[in-house]
Amino acid sequence: MNVAIWLQRTAQLYPERPALYSGDRLTATYSALGEQTCRLAGGLTDKLRLQPGDRVAVYMPNAPEYLALLYAVWHAGGAAVPINYKLHPKEAAFIVENAGARAVFVASAAAALDLQAALDDHTDGPELIDLEGESFRELQAAQSLPEPATRARDDLAWLFYTSGTTGQPKGVMITHGNIHAMSFSYFVDVDEVRTDDVALYAAPMSHGAGLYNFMHVLRGAAHSVPESGGFDPAEILALGRSLKSVHMFAAPTMVRRLVDRAKAEGADGEGIRTIVYGGGPMYVADIEDAVAAMGPRFVQIYGQGECPMTITALPRNMVADRSHPRWRERLGSVGFAQSCVEVRILKEDGTPCAVGEDGEIAVHGAAVMAGYWQNGEATEKSLRDGWLWTGDVGRMDADGFVTLTDRSKDVIISGGTNIYPREVEEVLLQLEDIAEVSVIGSPDAEWGEVIVAFVVPRDGAQLSEAELDAHCLANMARFKRPKTYLFIDALPKNAYGKVLKTDLRQRLSDTRT
Ligand code: AMP
C-alpha cells in the first residue's frame, strides 16, 4: 500500500485540522495540504511524465513545503530521495546522479545554480525545480487531481543516502512496507500520538526527524518547522509553550543544548510532550540530568538508515522511573527490540553470543531495508540470510536489553550525524602537498565526538591549517571539517600497512594531558 494514501485519508477525515505550521503560524489545514499534494502529483505526472518507481530528490532546508513535496512524489508513484541540505553541492550531486533522479526540488534559484554547477553535464540530467521559480508554479497549477498510484509493499519509497566506509554514500532502499512497519511499531513501542500533537522538525527532515512525519499524518496531528529552519534551543522552548503538545526527535547533542537552555531560563520544557532521542550515544549522566531538569519527556530509540528508527526502544517510563533496581543500567542501554523486528547479538561466524557477551548487533524483520541501491556487493555484506548486520557492537542482558559497546564500522558520530573518516580523508588527499592523512573522532562533551585529522605533509611541503580548512570548505559539508589538524612525520602502521588508529587516539589523548 502506498503511504501517500495516509495523507489523503487524513485530509478526508480531518479536513479542517491544522496540518502545517511555520513556527506557530498556521500555514495549511489537512484539506489544503491534501489538495496541494494531489495537484503537485498531477504536475509531476503530466508535466514531468514521472513514471512509477522514478526517483525525485529533495535538497533543501526544512520547510513547511517539505512534506507536500515528499507526499506528492509518493502520490505519483515515485520514490523520494531526501538529501541532507547541509551537504556540499558536490556531495549532493553525487547522490542525485547515483540515484538517477528525474528531478530535484531545491529552495531557491541560487541553490539550483550551485547544484547545476556541480552536476555532470549530460542531456538527460535531472530537472531542477526551485520553489520560488516558474516551473514550480506550473507544477502546482496542474489540472488533473490523480488518485495515489498503486504501490506494493516491496516498492521503493525513500532512498536514504548513508555514508559508507568506501567513502561514497550508499542509497538505502526503504520500501513502503518498511515505513508501515516502522510507523506501527512506533505506536506500540515508542509513544502514542494524539491528534492535538505537533511534530516539531528541529533536526533535518531528510533523516530521522522526517521519518517521524508518518505517525503524525496517520493520527491527523500537525507539523511545525521552526522559523529559524534549524535547532535553536530558545526557539524550541518557546514553541513548546505556544504549540502546547510538541513531539520532536533530537540527537544527544541537541538534548544537551536544550537542557542547558531550559536550566538557564528556569524552564522545564512545558508543552514539549515527547523528545525521542537517538542517533548517537547518550551518556547516562546527561539523560539523568535531562530528566531532572525537564521531567519524563524522553524516550530513546536505536535505529539506523538500514532499519529506520526501528531496532530497539527504551520507553518513557523506563527512562524516568527510578524505582526499578536496574534502572541506571537500563538507562545506559538502548532498550529492547521493537515489535516488528527480532534482534540478535552474533559472533563473526553468525552463531549467537551468550547473554552479556559482546558481538555484532543483527536485526531481522519488517523494518529492515530491501538492500542498497544498485550495490549488490554492499547488500550482500550487510544482509545475510535476511539478517541485517548493523556494524554496531553490543551485548544483550537476560531481559533482552541491548547495550552498545562499540562500532565495528569506523564511523564518527558528531552531533548525531555519522561521518566516515574515509570521506574526509579522500577530500584532504586531493591536496598535492599531503602525503598521507588519517582522521579519527575525539570525545567531546558537546558534540559527542569531533573530527581530528593527522596529516603527513609531503617532503618539504609547508601546510597551514587555514589552507586545509579552506579546501575542506570548498569540497564537503561544513559539519565534516576537522576541528583540529595535527601534523606528523609518518602514520603509525601495522605489518600489513594498516593505519593504527588506536595509536593515533592514544597520541591525541597524550597531547591533551
Ligand atoms: P544513521 O544510519 O545515520 O541513522 O546512523 C545509525 C547509527 O547511529 C547506528 O548504527 C548507531 O551506531 C548510532 N545510533 C543510533 N541510535 C543510537 C542510540 N540510541 N545510541 C547510540 N548510538 C546510536
PDB file of N, CA and C and ligand atoms in Angstrom, residues 160-163 172 207-208 252 277-282 300-306 309 311-312 333-334 390-392 404 406-407 409 411 413 416-418 420, ligand 1:
ATOM      1  N   PHE A 160      17.471   6.532   1.048  1.00  0.00           N
ATOM      2  CA  PHE A 160      18.133   7.259   2.134  1.00  0.00           C
ATOM      3  C   PHE A 160      19.636   7.071   1.988  1.00  0.00           C
ATOM      4  N   TYR A 161      20.348   8.162   1.714  1.00  0.00           N
ATOM      5  CA  TYR A 161      21.785   8.024   1.488  1.00  0.00           C
ATOM      6  C   TYR A 161      22.554   8.097   2.798  1.00  0.00           C
ATOM      7  N   THR A 162      23.333   7.051   3.001  1.00  0.00           N
ATOM      8  CA  THR A 162      24.101   6.945   4.226  1.00  0.00           C
ATOM      9  C   THR A 162      25.567   6.855   3.816  1.00  0.00           C
ATOM     10  N   SER A 163      26.434   7.498   4.596  1.00  0.00           N
ATOM     11  CA  SER A 163      27.837   7.487   4.201  1.00  0.00           C
ATOM     12  C   SER A 163      28.421   6.105   4.411  1.00  0.00           C
ATOM     13  N   VAL A 172      20.189   3.574   0.761  1.00  0.00           N
ATOM     14  CA  VAL A 172      19.435   2.528   1.464  1.00  0.00           C
ATOM     15  C   VAL A 172      18.015   2.514   0.900  1.00  0.00           C
ATOM     16  N   HIS A 207      16.254  13.117   7.341  1.00  0.00           N
ATOM     17  CA  HIS A 207      16.697  11.990   8.157  1.00  0.00           C
ATOM     18  C   HIS A 207      15.594  11.553   9.126  1.00  0.00           C
ATOM     19  N   GLY A 208      16.031  11.082  10.307  1.00  0.00           N
ATOM     20  CA  GLY A 208      15.097  10.513  11.275  1.00  0.00           C
ATOM     21  C   GLY A 208      13.906  11.401  11.593  1.00  0.00           C
ATOM     22  N   PRO A 252      21.557  13.356  20.789  1.00  0.00           N
ATOM     23  CA  PRO A 252      22.024  13.670  22.147  1.00  0.00           C
ATOM     24  C   PRO A 252      22.601  15.074  22.295  1.00  0.00           C
ATOM     25  N   TYR A 277      15.034  10.571  21.626  1.00  0.00           N
ATOM     26  CA  TYR A 277      16.458  10.793  21.375  1.00  0.00           C
ATOM     27  C   TYR A 277      17.111   9.529  20.854  1.00  0.00           C
ATOM     28  N   GLY A 278      18.160   9.718  20.075  1.00  0.00           N
ATOM     29  CA  GLY A 278      18.873   8.583  19.488  1.00  0.00           C
ATOM     30  C   GLY A 278      19.790   9.102  18.401  1.00  0.00           C
ATOM     31  N   GLY A 279      20.320   8.186  17.624  1.00  0.00           N
ATOM     32  CA  GLY A 279      21.210   8.590  16.534  1.00  0.00           C
ATOM     33  C   GLY A 279      22.664   8.629  16.949  1.00  0.00           C
ATOM     34  N   GLY A 280      22.917   8.520  18.246  1.00  0.00           N
ATOM     35  CA  GLY A 280      24.287   8.525  18.757  1.00  0.00           C
ATOM     36  C   GLY A 280      24.215   8.234  20.237  1.00  0.00           C
ATOM     37  N   PRO A 281      25.348   7.887  20.840  1.00  0.00           N
ATOM     38  CA  PRO A 281      25.314   7.504  22.252  1.00  0.00           C
ATOM     39  C   PRO A 281      24.964   8.667  23.182  1.00  0.00           C
ATOM     40  N   MET A 282      24.133   8.388  24.152  1.00  0.00           N
ATOM     41  CA  MET A 282      23.758   9.388  25.174  1.00  0.00           C
ATOM     42  C   MET A 282      24.410   8.946  26.484  1.00  0.00           C
ATOM     43  N   GLN A 300      13.976   6.783  24.290  1.00  0.00           N
ATOM     44  CA  GLN A 300      15.145   6.552  23.437  1.00  0.00           C
ATOM     45  C   GLN A 300      14.816   5.554  22.331  1.00  0.00           C
ATOM     46  N   ILE A 301      15.361   5.792  21.151  1.00  0.00           N
ATOM     47  CA  ILE A 301      15.299   4.758  20.121  1.00  0.00           C
ATOM     48  C   ILE A 301      16.704   4.503  19.602  1.00  0.00           C
ATOM     49  N   TYR A 302      16.882   3.308  19.072  1.00  0.00           N
ATOM     50  CA  TYR A 302      18.120   2.976  18.378  1.00  0.00           C
ATOM     51  C   TYR A 302      17.709   2.415  17.021  1.00  0.00           C
ATOM     52  N   GLY A 303      18.265   2.989  15.994  1.00  0.00           N
ATOM     53  CA  GLY A 303      17.980   2.501  14.641  1.00  0.00           C
ATOM     54  C   GLY A 303      19.126   2.899  13.753  1.00  0.00           C
ATOM     55  N   GLN A 304      19.011   2.620  12.487  1.00  0.00           N
ATOM     56  CA  GLN A 304      19.964   3.140  11.516  1.00  0.00           C
ATOM     57  C   GLN A 304      19.239   3.211  10.176  1.00  0.00           C
ATOM     58  N   GLY A 305      19.793   3.950   9.244  1.00  0.00           N
ATOM     59  CA  GLY A 305      19.127   4.092   7.948  1.00  0.00           C
ATOM     60  C   GLY A 305      18.646   2.756   7.414  1.00  0.00           C
ATOM     61  N   GLU A 306      19.435   1.716   7.634  1.00  0.00           N
ATOM     62  CA  GLU A 306      19.130   0.396   7.085  1.00  0.00           C
ATOM     63  C   GLU A 306      17.960  -0.278   7.796  1.00  0.00           C
ATOM     64  N   MET A 309      14.867   3.868  12.371  1.00  0.00           N
ATOM     65  CA  MET A 309      14.322   4.220  13.692  1.00  0.00           C
ATOM     66  C   MET A 309      13.774   3.011  14.453  1.00  0.00           C
ATOM     67  N   ILE A 311      15.099  -0.396  15.638  1.00  0.00           N
ATOM     68  CA  ILE A 311      15.758  -1.616  16.121  1.00  0.00           C
ATOM     69  C   ILE A 311      15.316  -1.837  17.576  1.00  0.00           C
ATOM     70  N   THR A 312      15.651  -0.919  18.457  1.00  0.00           N
ATOM     71  CA  THR A 312      15.199  -1.050  19.847  1.00  0.00           C
ATOM     72  C   THR A 312      14.592   0.270  20.324  1.00  0.00           C
ATOM     73  N   SER A 333      21.487   1.517  28.415  1.00  0.00           N
ATOM     74  CA  SER A 333      21.243   0.632  27.271  1.00  0.00           C
ATOM     75  C   SER A 333      20.459   1.401  26.207  1.00  0.00           C
ATOM     76  N   VAL A 334      20.184   0.731  25.083  1.00  0.00           N
ATOM     77  CA  VAL A 334      19.313   1.362  24.078  1.00  0.00           C
ATOM     78  C   VAL A 334      17.920   0.738  24.134  1.00  0.00           C
ATOM     79  N   THR A 390      24.445  -4.806  11.571  1.00  0.00           N
ATOM     80  CA  THR A 390      24.389  -3.346  11.706  1.00  0.00           C
ATOM     81  C   THR A 390      25.754  -2.671  11.713  1.00  0.00           C
ATOM     82  N   GLY A 391      26.812  -3.440  12.015  1.00  0.00           N
ATOM     83  CA  GLY A 391      28.117  -2.807  12.190  1.00  0.00           C
ATOM     84  C   GLY A 391      28.285  -2.256  13.591  1.00  0.00           C
ATOM     85  N   ASP A 392      27.243  -2.335  14.406  1.00  0.00           N
ATOM     86  CA  ASP A 392      27.339  -1.895  15.804  1.00  0.00           C
ATOM     87  C   ASP A 392      27.660  -3.089  16.679  1.00  0.00           C
ATOM     88  N   LEU A 404      25.012  -0.832  23.600  1.00  0.00           N
ATOM     89  CA  LEU A 404      26.019  -0.692  22.545  1.00  0.00           C
ATOM     90  C   LEU A 404      27.374  -0.475  23.206  1.00  0.00           C
ATOM     91  N   ASP A 406      30.473  -0.603  21.084  1.00  0.00           N
ATOM     92  CA  ASP A 406      31.466  -0.131  20.129  1.00  0.00           C
ATOM     93  C   ASP A 406      30.812  -0.083  18.764  1.00  0.00           C
ATOM     94  N   ARG A 407      31.563   0.422  17.828  1.00  0.00           N
ATOM     95  CA  ARG A 407      31.084   0.348  16.452  1.00  0.00           C
ATOM     96  C   ARG A 407      32.152  -0.353  15.645  1.00  0.00           C
ATOM     97  N   LYS A 409      32.057  -0.489  12.503  1.00  0.00           N
ATOM     98  CA  LYS A 409      32.322   0.417  11.388  1.00  0.00           C
ATOM     99  C   LYS A 409      33.137   1.579  11.951  1.00  0.00           C
ATOM    100  N   VAL A 411      32.934   4.621  11.957  1.00  0.00           N
ATOM    101  CA  VAL A 411      32.203   5.883  11.858  1.00  0.00           C
ATOM    102  C   VAL A 411      32.440   6.813  13.055  1.00  0.00           C
ATOM    103  N   ILE A 413      30.542   9.802  15.168  1.00  0.00           N
ATOM    104  CA  ILE A 413      29.220  10.417  15.295  1.00  0.00           C
ATOM    105  C   ILE A 413      29.392  11.763  15.979  1.00  0.00           C
ATOM    106  N   GLY A 416      25.221  13.737  16.440  1.00  0.00           N
ATOM    107  CA  GLY A 416      24.186  12.818  15.974  1.00  0.00           C
ATOM    108  C   GLY A 416      24.293  12.494  14.491  1.00  0.00           C
ATOM    109  N   THR A 417      25.267  13.081  13.812  1.00  0.00           N
ATOM    110  CA  THR A 417      25.421  12.799  12.381  1.00  0.00           C
ATOM    111  C   THR A 417      26.622  11.883  12.173  1.00  0.00           C
ATOM    112  N   ASN A 418      26.432  10.895  11.300  1.00  0.00           N
ATOM    113  CA  ASN A 418      27.528   9.975  11.020  1.00  0.00           C
ATOM    114  C   ASN A 418      28.507  10.595  10.027  1.00  0.00           C
ATOM    115  N   TYR A 420      32.028   9.420   8.037  1.00  0.00           N
ATOM    116  CA  TYR A 420      33.000   8.356   7.828  1.00  0.00           C
ATOM    117  C   TYR A 420      34.370   8.970   7.552  1.00  0.00           C
TER     118      TYR A 420
HETATM  119  P1  AMP B   1      22.192   6.521  10.730  1.00  0.00           P
HETATM  120  O1  AMP B   1      22.239   5.405   9.762  1.00  0.00           O
HETATM  121  O2  AMP B   1      22.775   7.804  10.221  1.00  0.00           O
HETATM  122  O3  AMP B   1      20.835   6.719  11.301  1.00  0.00           O
HETATM  123  O4  AMP B   1      23.158   6.133  11.975  1.00  0.00           O
HETATM  124  C1  AMP B   1      22.912   4.969  12.679  1.00  0.00           C
HETATM  125  C2  AMP B   1      23.977   4.713  13.722  1.00  0.00           C
HETATM  126  O5  AMP B   1      23.883   5.659  14.791  1.00  0.00           O
HETATM  127  C3  AMP B   1      23.769   3.364  14.374  1.00  0.00           C
HETATM  128  O6  AMP B   1      24.302   2.316  13.596  1.00  0.00           O
HETATM  129  C4  AMP B   1      24.470   3.541  15.717  1.00  0.00           C
HETATM  130  O7  AMP B   1      25.877   3.395  15.580  1.00  0.00           O
HETATM  131  C5  AMP B   1      24.169   5.004  16.039  1.00  0.00           C
HETATM  132  N1  AMP B   1      22.991   5.102  16.915  1.00  0.00           N
HETATM  133  C6  AMP B   1      21.693   5.211  16.553  1.00  0.00           C
HETATM  134  N2  AMP B   1      20.884   5.275  17.626  1.00  0.00           N
HETATM  135  C7  AMP B   1      21.674   5.200  18.721  1.00  0.00           C
HETATM  136  C8  AMP B   1      21.451   5.205  20.130  1.00  0.00           C
HETATM  137  N3  AMP B   1      20.236   5.312  20.650  1.00  0.00           N
HETATM  138  N4  AMP B   1      22.532   5.102  20.939  1.00  0.00           N
HETATM  139  C9  AMP B   1      23.783   5.007  20.420  1.00  0.00           C
HETATM  140  N5  AMP B   1      24.065   5.010  19.117  1.00  0.00           N
HETATM  141  C10 AMP B   1      23.037   5.098  18.255  1.00  0.00           C
END
